[in-house]
């Protein structure tokens, strides 16, 4: 059977991977997460996030994923993650300024666990 280790299992601290092409959004999310004791790792696009996950050999405990990014949309990244890992192993929360019903449904169809609209 597939053995997948998450950051918390290896290091005892929850790690959240923030994937967003806007550096300021990483700063906002990092401030929130550090106050709660979480470790944050960031990537500026989905291609880099998928490469990071593949290369380091363990998973973040959760992914916060922007919808509108260059190279691959958040929906495409989420679909790729779902092909590799079920939600129970790697929860993905989509984050977007587009909060209309169509975009939210597209996020859930791609496999996200939840959908949060910006700004927070």
mmCIF file with all atom_site columns, C-alpha atoms in Angstrom:
data_model
loop_
_atom_site.group_PDB
_atom_site.id
_atom_site.type_symbol
_atom_site.label_atom_id
_atom_site.label_alt_id
_atom_site.label_comp_id
_atom_site.label_asym_id
_atom_site.label_entity_id
_atom_site.label_seq_id
_atom_site.pdbx_PDB_ins_code
_atom_site.Cartn_x
_atom_site.Cartn_y
_atom_site.Cartn_z
_atom_site.occupancy
_atom_site.B_iso_or_equiv
_atom_site.pdbx_formal_charge
_atom_site.auth_seq_id
_atom_site.auth_comp_id
_atom_site.auth_asym_id
_atom_site.auth_atom_id
_atom_site.pdbx_PDB_model_num
ATOM 1   C CA . UNK A 1 1   ? 0.000   0.000  0.000   1.00 0.00 ? 1   UNK A CA 1
ATOM 2   C CA . UNK A 1 2   ? 1.036   3.615  -0.573  1.00 0.00 ? 2   UNK A CA 1
ATOM 3   C CA . UNK A 1 3   ? 2.821   5.154  2.405   1.00 0.00 ? 3   UNK A CA 1
ATOM 4   C CA . UNK A 1 4   ? 2.630   8.940  2.327   1.00 0.00 ? 4   UNK A CA 1
ATOM 5   C CA . UNK A 1 5   ? 4.104   11.010 5.120   1.00 0.00 ? 5   UNK A CA 1
ATOM 6   C CA . UNK A 1 6   ? 3.018   14.548 5.890   1.00 0.00 ? 6   UNK A CA 1
ATOM 7   C CA . UNK A 1 7   ? 5.178   17.297 7.364   1.00 0.00 ? 7   UNK A CA 1
ATOM 8   C CA . UNK A 1 8   ? 3.554   16.987 10.811  1.00 0.00 ? 8   UNK A CA 1
ATOM 9   C CA . UNK A 1 9   ? 4.327   13.274 10.984  1.00 0.00 ? 9   UNK A CA 1
ATOM 10  C CA . UNK A 1 10  ? 7.976   13.970 10.191  1.00 0.00 ? 10  UNK A CA 1
ATOM 11  C CA . UNK A 1 11  ? 8.587   17.208 12.081  1.00 0.00 ? 11  UNK A CA 1
ATOM 12  C CA . UNK A 1 12  ? 5.754   17.582 14.626  1.00 0.00 ? 12  UNK A CA 1
ATOM 13  C CA . UNK A 1 13  ? 4.493   20.875 13.183  1.00 0.00 ? 13  UNK A CA 1
ATOM 14  C CA . UNK A 1 14  ? 1.634   21.423 10.737  1.00 0.00 ? 14  UNK A CA 1
ATOM 15  C CA . UNK A 1 15  ? 2.836   22.818 7.411   1.00 0.00 ? 15  UNK A CA 1
ATOM 16  C CA . UNK A 1 16  ? 0.530   24.656 5.038   1.00 0.00 ? 16  UNK A CA 1
ATOM 17  C CA . UNK A 1 17  ? 1.598   25.191 1.435   1.00 0.00 ? 17  UNK A CA 1
ATOM 18  C CA . UNK A 1 18  ? 0.353   28.520 0.063   1.00 0.00 ? 18  UNK A CA 1
ATOM 19  C CA . UNK A 1 19  ? 0.226   28.641 -3.742  1.00 0.00 ? 19  UNK A CA 1
ATOM 20  C CA . UNK A 1 20  ? -0.481  32.138 -5.074  1.00 0.00 ? 20  UNK A CA 1
ATOM 21  C CA . UNK A 1 21  ? 1.117   34.337 -7.734  1.00 0.00 ? 21  UNK A CA 1
ATOM 22  C CA . UNK A 1 22  ? 0.771   37.467 -5.563  1.00 0.00 ? 22  UNK A CA 1
ATOM 23  C CA . UNK A 1 23  ? 3.590   37.754 -2.987  1.00 0.00 ? 23  UNK A CA 1
ATOM 24  C CA . UNK A 1 24  ? 1.538   40.103 -0.771  1.00 0.00 ? 24  UNK A CA 1
ATOM 25  C CA . UNK A 1 25  ? -1.066  37.357 -0.324  1.00 0.00 ? 25  UNK A CA 1
ATOM 26  C CA . UNK A 1 26  ? 1.662   35.060 1.026   1.00 0.00 ? 26  UNK A CA 1
ATOM 27  C CA . UNK A 1 27  ? 2.606   37.708 3.595   1.00 0.00 ? 27  UNK A CA 1
ATOM 28  C CA . UNK A 1 28  ? -0.989  38.087 4.783   1.00 0.00 ? 28  UNK A CA 1
ATOM 29  C CA . UNK A 1 29  ? -1.505  34.328 5.055   1.00 0.00 ? 29  UNK A CA 1
ATOM 30  C CA . UNK A 1 30  ? 1.872   33.836 6.754   1.00 0.00 ? 30  UNK A CA 1
ATOM 31  C CA . UNK A 1 31  ? 1.058   36.427 9.435   1.00 0.00 ? 31  UNK A CA 1
ATOM 32  C CA . UNK A 1 32  ? -2.189  34.639 10.219  1.00 0.00 ? 32  UNK A CA 1
ATOM 33  C CA . UNK A 1 33  ? -0.644  31.167 10.238  1.00 0.00 ? 33  UNK A CA 1
ATOM 34  C CA . UNK A 1 34  ? 2.428   32.027 12.319  1.00 0.00 ? 34  UNK A CA 1
ATOM 35  C CA . UNK A 1 35  ? 0.222   33.375 15.125  1.00 0.00 ? 35  UNK A CA 1
ATOM 36  C CA . UNK A 1 36  ? -1.417  29.966 15.309  1.00 0.00 ? 36  UNK A CA 1
ATOM 37  C CA . UNK A 1 37  ? 1.875   28.053 15.253  1.00 0.00 ? 37  UNK A CA 1
ATOM 38  C CA . UNK A 1 38  ? 1.705   26.683 11.721  1.00 0.00 ? 38  UNK A CA 1
ATOM 39  C CA . UNK A 1 39  ? 4.646   26.540 9.348   1.00 0.00 ? 39  UNK A CA 1
ATOM 40  C CA . UNK A 1 40  ? 3.994   28.066 5.942   1.00 0.00 ? 40  UNK A CA 1
ATOM 41  C CA . UNK A 1 41  ? 5.770   27.256 2.711   1.00 0.00 ? 41  UNK A CA 1
ATOM 42  C CA . UNK A 1 42  ? 4.928   29.283 -0.384  1.00 0.00 ? 42  UNK A CA 1
ATOM 43  C CA . UNK A 1 43  ? 5.088   28.852 -4.155  1.00 0.00 ? 43  UNK A CA 1
ATOM 44  C CA . UNK A 1 44  ? 4.304   31.490 -6.773  1.00 0.00 ? 44  UNK A CA 1
ATOM 45  C CA . UNK A 1 45  ? 2.533   29.101 -9.154  1.00 0.00 ? 45  UNK A CA 1
ATOM 46  C CA . UNK A 1 46  ? 1.098   25.619 -9.403  1.00 0.00 ? 46  UNK A CA 1
ATOM 47  C CA . UNK A 1 47  ? 3.908   24.200 -11.523 1.00 0.00 ? 47  UNK A CA 1
ATOM 48  C CA . UNK A 1 48  ? 6.416   25.068 -8.789  1.00 0.00 ? 48  UNK A CA 1
ATOM 49  C CA . UNK A 1 49  ? 4.103   23.671 -6.101  1.00 0.00 ? 49  UNK A CA 1
ATOM 50  C CA . UNK A 1 50  ? 3.714   20.318 -7.860  1.00 0.00 ? 50  UNK A CA 1
ATOM 51  C CA . UNK A 1 51  ? 7.482   20.157 -8.407  1.00 0.00 ? 51  UNK A CA 1
ATOM 52  C CA . UNK A 1 52  ? 8.161   20.949 -4.735  1.00 0.00 ? 52  UNK A CA 1
ATOM 53  C CA . UNK A 1 53  ? 5.776   18.246 -3.528  1.00 0.00 ? 53  UNK A CA 1
ATOM 54  C CA . UNK A 1 54  ? 7.276   15.693 -5.901  1.00 0.00 ? 54  UNK A CA 1
ATOM 55  C CA . UNK A 1 55  ? 10.924  16.485 -5.161  1.00 0.00 ? 55  UNK A CA 1
ATOM 56  C CA . UNK A 1 56  ? 10.963  16.641 -1.393  1.00 0.00 ? 56  UNK A CA 1
ATOM 57  C CA . UNK A 1 57  ? 9.302   13.287 -0.763  1.00 0.00 ? 57  UNK A CA 1
ATOM 58  C CA . UNK A 1 58  ? 6.679   14.308 1.797   1.00 0.00 ? 58  UNK A CA 1
ATOM 59  C CA . UNK A 1 59  ? 3.447   16.270 1.668   1.00 0.00 ? 59  UNK A CA 1
ATOM 60  C CA . UNK A 1 60  ? 2.352   19.500 3.283   1.00 0.00 ? 60  UNK A CA 1
ATOM 61  C CA . UNK A 1 61  ? -0.522  18.962 5.709   1.00 0.00 ? 61  UNK A CA 1
ATOM 62  C CA . UNK A 1 62  ? -2.780  21.269 3.669   1.00 0.00 ? 62  UNK A CA 1
ATOM 63  C CA . UNK A 1 63  ? -2.654  23.352 0.482   1.00 0.00 ? 63  UNK A CA 1
ATOM 64  C CA . UNK A 1 64  ? -4.130  26.850 0.133   1.00 0.00 ? 64  UNK A CA 1
ATOM 65  C CA . UNK A 1 65  ? -4.503  27.293 -3.604  1.00 0.00 ? 65  UNK A CA 1
ATOM 66  C CA . UNK A 1 66  ? -5.234  30.485 -5.542  1.00 0.00 ? 66  UNK A CA 1
ATOM 67  C CA . UNK A 1 67  ? -7.507  29.951 -8.542  1.00 0.00 ? 67  UNK A CA 1
ATOM 68  C CA . UNK A 1 68  ? -6.121  32.476 -11.032 1.00 0.00 ? 68  UNK A CA 1
ATOM 69  C CA . UNK A 1 69  ? -2.393  31.893 -11.638 1.00 0.00 ? 69  UNK A CA 1
ATOM 70  C CA . UNK A 1 70  ? -0.022  31.737 -14.614 1.00 0.00 ? 70  UNK A CA 1
ATOM 71  C CA . UNK A 1 71  ? 1.002   28.436 -16.249 1.00 0.00 ? 71  UNK A CA 1
ATOM 72  C CA . UNK A 1 72  ? -1.687  26.328 -14.521 1.00 0.00 ? 72  UNK A CA 1
ATOM 73  C CA . UNK A 1 73  ? -4.935  27.471 -12.944 1.00 0.00 ? 73  UNK A CA 1
ATOM 74  C CA . UNK A 1 74  ? -5.696  26.491 -9.383  1.00 0.00 ? 74  UNK A CA 1
ATOM 75  C CA . UNK A 1 75  ? -8.363  24.147 -10.737 1.00 0.00 ? 75  UNK A CA 1
ATOM 76  C CA . UNK A 1 76  ? -5.785  22.347 -12.883 1.00 0.00 ? 76  UNK A CA 1
ATOM 77  C CA . UNK A 1 77  ? -3.371  22.062 -9.960  1.00 0.00 ? 77  UNK A CA 1
ATOM 78  C CA . UNK A 1 78  ? -6.127  20.724 -7.719  1.00 0.00 ? 78  UNK A CA 1
ATOM 79  C CA . UNK A 1 79  ? -7.134  18.120 -10.312 1.00 0.00 ? 79  UNK A CA 1
ATOM 80  C CA . UNK A 1 80  ? -3.507  16.999 -10.600 1.00 0.00 ? 80  UNK A CA 1
ATOM 81  C CA . UNK A 1 81  ? -3.190  16.734 -6.817  1.00 0.00 ? 81  UNK A CA 1
ATOM 82  C CA . UNK A 1 82  ? -6.411  14.694 -6.688  1.00 0.00 ? 82  UNK A CA 1
ATOM 83  C CA . UNK A 1 83  ? -5.029  12.271 -9.274  1.00 0.00 ? 83  UNK A CA 1
ATOM 84  C CA . UNK A 1 84  ? -2.100  11.671 -6.929  1.00 0.00 ? 84  UNK A CA 1
ATOM 85  C CA . UNK A 1 85  ? -3.562  12.029 -3.414  1.00 0.00 ? 85  UNK A CA 1
ATOM 86  C CA . UNK A 1 86  ? -7.084  11.740 -1.974  1.00 0.00 ? 86  UNK A CA 1
ATOM 87  C CA . UNK A 1 87  ? -8.537  14.571 0.133   1.00 0.00 ? 87  UNK A CA 1
ATOM 88  C CA . UNK A 1 88  ? -8.009  12.522 3.302   1.00 0.00 ? 88  UNK A CA 1
ATOM 89  C CA . UNK A 1 89  ? -4.245  12.619 2.663   1.00 0.00 ? 89  UNK A CA 1
ATOM 90  C CA . UNK A 1 90  ? -3.906  16.132 1.216   1.00 0.00 ? 90  UNK A CA 1
ATOM 91  C CA . UNK A 1 91  ? -6.730  18.627 1.820   1.00 0.00 ? 91  UNK A CA 1
ATOM 92  C CA . UNK A 1 92  ? -6.854  21.533 -0.651  1.00 0.00 ? 92  UNK A CA 1
ATOM 93  C CA . UNK A 1 93  ? -8.642  24.820 0.037   1.00 0.00 ? 93  UNK A CA 1
ATOM 94  C CA . UNK A 1 94  ? -9.172  27.085 -2.969  1.00 0.00 ? 94  UNK A CA 1
ATOM 95  C CA . UNK A 1 95  ? -8.811  30.836 -2.465  1.00 0.00 ? 95  UNK A CA 1
ATOM 96  C CA . UNK A 1 96  ? -10.174 33.288 -5.012  1.00 0.00 ? 96  UNK A CA 1
ATOM 97  C CA . UNK A 1 97  ? -11.537 36.765 -5.543  1.00 0.00 ? 97  UNK A CA 1
ATOM 98  C CA . UNK A 1 98  ? -14.112 35.091 -7.794  1.00 0.00 ? 98  UNK A CA 1
ATOM 99  C CA . UNK A 1 99  ? -16.838 34.030 -5.409  1.00 0.00 ? 99  UNK A CA 1
ATOM 100 C CA . UNK A 1 100 ? -19.706 33.432 -7.809  1.00 0.00 ? 100 UNK A CA 1
ATOM 101 C CA . UNK A 1 101 ? -21.480 30.088 -7.776  1.00 0.00 ? 101 UNK A CA 1
ATOM 102 C CA . UNK A 1 102 ? -19.985 28.901 -11.072 1.00 0.00 ? 102 UNK A CA 1
ATOM 103 C CA . UNK A 1 103 ? -16.401 29.382 -9.846  1.00 0.00 ? 103 UNK A CA 1
ATOM 104 C CA . UNK A 1 104 ? -17.139 27.781 -6.489  1.00 0.00 ? 104 UNK A CA 1
ATOM 105 C CA . UNK A 1 105 ? -18.699 24.742 -8.167  1.00 0.00 ? 105 UNK A CA 1
ATOM 106 C CA . UNK A 1 106 ? -15.711 24.485 -10.509 1.00 0.00 ? 106 UNK A CA 1
ATOM 107 C CA . UNK A 1 107 ? -13.418 24.420 -7.464  1.00 0.00 ? 107 UNK A CA 1
ATOM 108 C CA . UNK A 1 108 ? -15.362 21.629 -5.800  1.00 0.00 ? 108 UNK A CA 1
ATOM 109 C CA . UNK A 1 109 ? -15.494 19.721 -9.093  1.00 0.00 ? 109 UNK A CA 1
ATOM 110 C CA . UNK A 1 110 ? -11.695 19.955 -9.256  1.00 0.00 ? 110 UNK A CA 1
ATOM 111 C CA . UNK A 1 111 ? -11.523 18.312 -5.837  1.00 0.00 ? 111 UNK A CA 1
ATOM 112 C CA . UNK A 1 112 ? -11.085 21.059 -3.275  1.00 0.00 ? 112 UNK A CA 1
ATOM 113 C CA . UNK A 1 113 ? -12.268 20.543 0.296   1.00 0.00 ? 113 UNK A CA 1
ATOM 114 C CA . UNK A 1 114 ? -13.411 24.150 0.708   1.00 0.00 ? 114 UNK A CA 1
ATOM 115 C CA . UNK A 1 115 ? -13.509 27.452 -1.201  1.00 0.00 ? 115 UNK A CA 1
ATOM 116 C CA . UNK A 1 116 ? -12.696 30.779 0.462   1.00 0.00 ? 116 UNK A CA 1
ATOM 117 C CA . UNK A 1 117 ? -13.186 34.163 -1.197  1.00 0.00 ? 117 UNK A CA 1
ATOM 118 C CA . UNK A 1 118 ? -10.701 37.050 -0.947  1.00 0.00 ? 118 UNK A CA 1
ATOM 119 C CA . UNK A 1 119 ? -10.194 39.462 0.582   1.00 0.00 ? 119 UNK A CA 1
ATOM 120 C CA . UNK A 1 120 ? -10.240 37.884 4.026   1.00 0.00 ? 120 UNK A CA 1
#
